[in-house]
Tab-separated table of C-alpha atoms in Angstrom:
chain	number	residue	atom	x	y	z
A	1	GLU	CA	0.000	0.000	0.000
A	2	GLU	CA	2.921	2.362	0.697
A	3	GLN	CA	4.123	1.778	-2.862
A	4	LYS	CA	0.706	2.847	-4.139
A	5	VAL	CA	0.824	6.112	-2.127
A	6	GLU	CA	4.401	6.776	-3.257
A	7	ASN	CA	3.402	6.286	-6.912
A	8	MET	CA	0.479	8.685	-6.436
A	9	ASN	CA	2.860	11.357	-5.068
A	10	VAL	CA	5.200	10.913	-8.040
A	11	ASP	CA	2.258	11.188	-10.438
A	12	ASN	CA	1.022	14.352	-8.688
A	13	ASP	CA	4.520	15.913	-8.859
A	14	ASN	CA	4.773	15.091	-12.572
A	15	ASP	CA	1.307	16.553	-13.198
A	16	SER	CA	2.169	19.792	-11.379
A	17	ILE	CA	5.460	20.112	-13.281
A	18	GLU	CA	3.632	19.622	-16.565
A	19	LEU	CA	0.946	22.130	-15.564
A	20	GLU	CA	3.612	24.676	-14.555
A	21	LYS	CA	5.305	24.202	-17.939
A	22	GLN	CA	1.985	24.766	-19.744
A	23	LEU	CA	1.309	27.915	-17.702
A	24	GLU	CA	4.833	29.188	-18.350
A	25	ASN	CA	4.547	28.503	-22.095
A	26	GLY	CA	1.210	30.325	-22.100
A	27	GLY	CA	2.763	33.362	-20.429
A	28	LEU	CA	0.671	33.073	-17.257
A	29	ILE	CA	3.675	32.481	-15.003
A	30	ALA	CA	7.267	33.611	-15.492
A	31	LEU	CA	10.556	34.038	-13.708
A	32	PRO	CA	11.070	37.509	-12.249
A	33	PRO	CA	13.956	39.422	-13.830
A	34	PHE	CA	17.409	39.077	-12.332
A	35	ILE	CA	18.393	42.253	-10.488
A	36	ALA	CA	22.146	42.648	-10.389
A	37	GLY	CA	23.525	44.172	-7.225
A	38	PRO	CA	26.904	44.608	-5.584
A	39	GLU	CA	26.865	41.050	-4.217
A	40	SER	CA	23.976	39.465	-6.103
A	41	VAL	CA	24.720	36.594	-8.465
A	42	ASN	CA	22.307	34.742	-10.732
A	43	ARG	CA	21.638	31.534	-8.744
A	44	ARG	CA	19.041	29.931	-11.006
A	45	SER	CA	21.151	26.943	-12.047
A	46	LEU	CA	21.825	25.694	-8.487
A	47	ASP	CA	20.067	22.674	-6.973
A	48	SER	CA	17.363	23.078	-4.296
A	49	SER	CA	19.530	21.761	-1.464
A	50	THR	CA	22.292	24.299	-2.134
A	51	LEU	CA	19.768	27.110	-2.541
A	52	GLU	CA	18.101	26.212	0.750
A	53	ARG	CA	21.445	26.210	2.601
A	54	MET	CA	22.416	29.542	1.069
A	55	ILE	CA	19.040	31.095	1.932
A	56	TRP	CA	19.460	30.139	5.583
A	57	ASN	CA	22.902	31.769	5.548
A	58	GLU	CA	21.419	34.932	4.033
A	59	LEU	CA	18.467	34.884	6.459
A	60	ASP	CA	20.978	34.650	9.301
A	61	GLU	CA	22.897	37.612	7.892
A	62	PHE	CA	19.654	39.554	7.374
A	63	CYS	CA	18.637	38.964	10.998
A	64	ARG	CA	22.099	39.949	12.212
A	65	ILE	CA	22.387	43.247	10.342
A	66	THR	CA	18.761	44.297	10.876
A	67	GLN	CA	18.487	42.902	14.423
A	68	PHE	CA	15.344	41.117	13.296
A	69	THR	CA	14.043	38.055	15.128
A	70	LEU	CA	12.865	35.432	12.685
A	71	PRO	CA	9.314	34.241	13.497
A	72	GLU	CA	8.842	30.676	14.730
A	73	GLU	CA	6.623	29.990	11.680
A	74	ILE	CA	9.706	30.365	9.471
A	75	ARG	CA	12.287	28.965	11.916
A	76	CYS	CA	10.344	25.672	12.055
A	77	LEU	CA	11.280	25.217	8.369
A	78	MET	CA	14.966	25.113	9.308
A	79	PRO	CA	16.567	21.727	8.612
A	80	PRO	CA	17.945	20.096	11.813
A	81	SER	CA	21.453	20.078	10.313
A	82	CYS	CA	21.378	23.868	10.065
A	83	ILE	CA	21.818	24.663	13.749
A	84	LYS	CA	25.174	26.475	13.544
A	85	LEU	CA	23.737	29.781	12.406
A	86	LYS	CA	25.091	32.708	14.423
A	87	THR	CA	21.969	34.834	14.815
A	88	ILE	CA	18.948	32.628	14.239
A	89	ASN	CA	18.139	30.326	17.135
A	90	PRO	CA	16.886	26.835	16.289
A	91	PRO	CA	13.103	26.453	16.374
A	92	ALA	CA	11.332	25.282	19.502
A	93	GLN	CA	10.456	22.156	17.521
A	94	PHE	CA	11.797	20.978	14.178
A	95	LEU	CA	9.428	19.499	11.612
A	96	SER	CA	9.155	15.719	11.739
A	97	ASN	CA	11.769	13.700	9.840
A	98	LYS	CA	8.778	12.282	7.941
A	99	TYR	CA	7.873	15.758	6.646
A	100	PRO	CA	8.939	15.805	2.973
A	101	MET	CA	12.051	17.843	2.234
A	102	GLU	CA	10.588	19.303	-0.947
A	103	ARG	CA	7.473	20.451	0.888
A	104	ARG	CA	9.615	22.184	3.529
A	105	ARG	CA	11.545	23.943	0.747
A	106	ARG	CA	8.315	24.933	-0.995
A	107	ARG	CA	7.004	26.497	2.233
A	108	LEU	CA	10.312	28.355	2.668
A	109	SER	CA	10.105	29.616	-0.930
A	110	TYR	CA	6.768	31.275	-0.138
A	111	SER	CA	7.510	32.342	3.458
A	112	ALA	CA	10.912	34.012	3.103
A	113	PRO	CA	9.708	36.629	0.580
A	114	SER	CA	7.249	37.970	3.161
A	115	LEU	CA	10.274	39.282	5.086
A	116	LEU	CA	11.429	41.186	2.011
A	117	GLU	CA	8.086	42.978	1.710
A	118	ARG	CA	9.000	44.960	4.792
A	119	THR	CA	12.372	46.140	3.495
A	120	GLY	CA	10.780	49.013	1.632
A	121	GLY	CA	9.678	50.421	-1.651
A	122	PHE	CA	7.595	47.470	-2.830
A	123	ASP	CA	3.955	47.429	-3.768
A	124	ARG	CA	2.960	44.456	-1.610
A	125	MET	CA	0.370	43.051	-4.011
A	126	THR	CA	2.678	43.266	-7.037
A	127	PHE	CA	5.517	41.784	-5.003
A	128	ARG	CA	3.381	38.852	-3.797
A	129	GLN	CA	2.000	38.236	-7.266
A	130	MET	CA	5.558	37.976	-8.574
A	131	TRP	CA	6.199	35.066	-6.152
A	132	PHE	CA	2.929	33.353	-7.037
A	133	ASN	CA	3.788	33.657	-10.727
A	134	THR	CA	7.263	32.157	-10.323
A	135	PRO	CA	7.199	28.574	-11.603
A	136	GLY	CA	8.588	25.874	-9.335
A	137	THR	CA	10.141	25.706	-5.901
A	138	ARG	CA	13.741	25.735	-7.123
A	139	SER	CA	13.100	28.896	-9.173
A	140	ARG	CA	11.436	30.637	-6.222
A	141	LEU	CA	14.302	29.655	-3.916
A	142	ALA	CA	16.830	31.031	-6.420
A	143	VAL	CA	14.988	34.342	-6.781
A	144	VAL	CA	14.540	34.645	-2.993
A	145	LEU	CA	18.275	34.045	-2.530
A	146	GLU	CA	19.155	36.648	-5.172
A	147	ARG	CA	16.904	39.207	-3.475
A	148	PHE	CA	18.283	38.517	0.014
A	149	GLU	CA	21.860	38.798	-1.281
A	150	LEU	CA	20.952	42.115	-2.894
A	151	ILE	CA	19.140	43.518	0.175
A	152	ASN	CA	21.847	42.337	2.593
A	153	GLY	CA	24.541	43.887	0.397
A	154	LEU	CA	22.688	47.203	0.201
A	155	ILE	CA	22.097	47.284	3.964
A	156	ARG	CA	25.764	46.460	4.659
A	157	ASP	CA	26.905	49.172	2.229
A	158	ASN	CA	24.788	51.739	4.073
A	159	GLN	CA	26.025	50.812	7.552
A	160	PRO	CA	29.290	52.049	9.035
A	161	GLN	CA	31.996	49.341	8.959
A	162	GLN	CA	32.560	47.783	12.382
A	163	GLN	CA	36.155	47.566	13.480
A	164	GLY	CA	37.594	44.106	13.123
A	165	ALA	CA	34.910	42.854	10.722
A	166	SER	CA	36.037	41.977	7.232
A	167	LYS	CA	34.803	40.182	4.160
A	168	HIS	CA	37.353	37.447	4.949
A	169	ASP	CA	35.646	36.810	8.306
A	170	GLU	CA	32.316	36.394	6.522
A	171	GLU	CA	33.817	33.914	4.055
A	172	GLU	CA	35.163	31.819	6.933
A	173	ASP	CA	31.634	31.739	8.364
A	174	ASP	CA	30.441	29.940	5.231
A	175	ASP	CA	32.637	26.979	6.192
A	176	LEU	CA	30.485	26.429	9.299
A	177	PHE	CA	27.508	25.356	7.237
A	178	GLY	CA	27.599	21.942	5.631
A	179	GLN	CA	25.272	20.500	3.069
A	180	PHE	CA	21.963	19.326	4.465
A	181	GLU	CA	18.979	17.478	3.179
């Protein structure tokens, strides 16, 4: 019976991918444009696991430089292997190991942009519609990452440099975070 349920999930995923492709070909959904910034790189060819890891790093940086406390509703989407972040505390309770990885990533791809709405200058409805019109979880994760890299870079550029902090220190921080699934 488990095999039957698993096959149904695969069929549903294939149907949604095909539907997304039809909607994209019909012009109803599309990738948002890439916005180049001082530290923003086009991330659209990376796999979902790498994108997820990088988003958590950028969320941690965002929380650090803005002194923002990430809501529990988003922290619960943190993978258990991602507990070495400097600013973001682990959630009170992680999602079950039985909770599908792809579903967790999909929820993150819709939840993280809500934080960007508050960073200024966006028409909220247009901004939200852009995320709803972005086809696929991996594409949304890539665009979210690009936007967080851009916003974090702009915020850093507009803050006075702290003594002792350097770009080299930030690069060493990246070594703390391993791949996670």
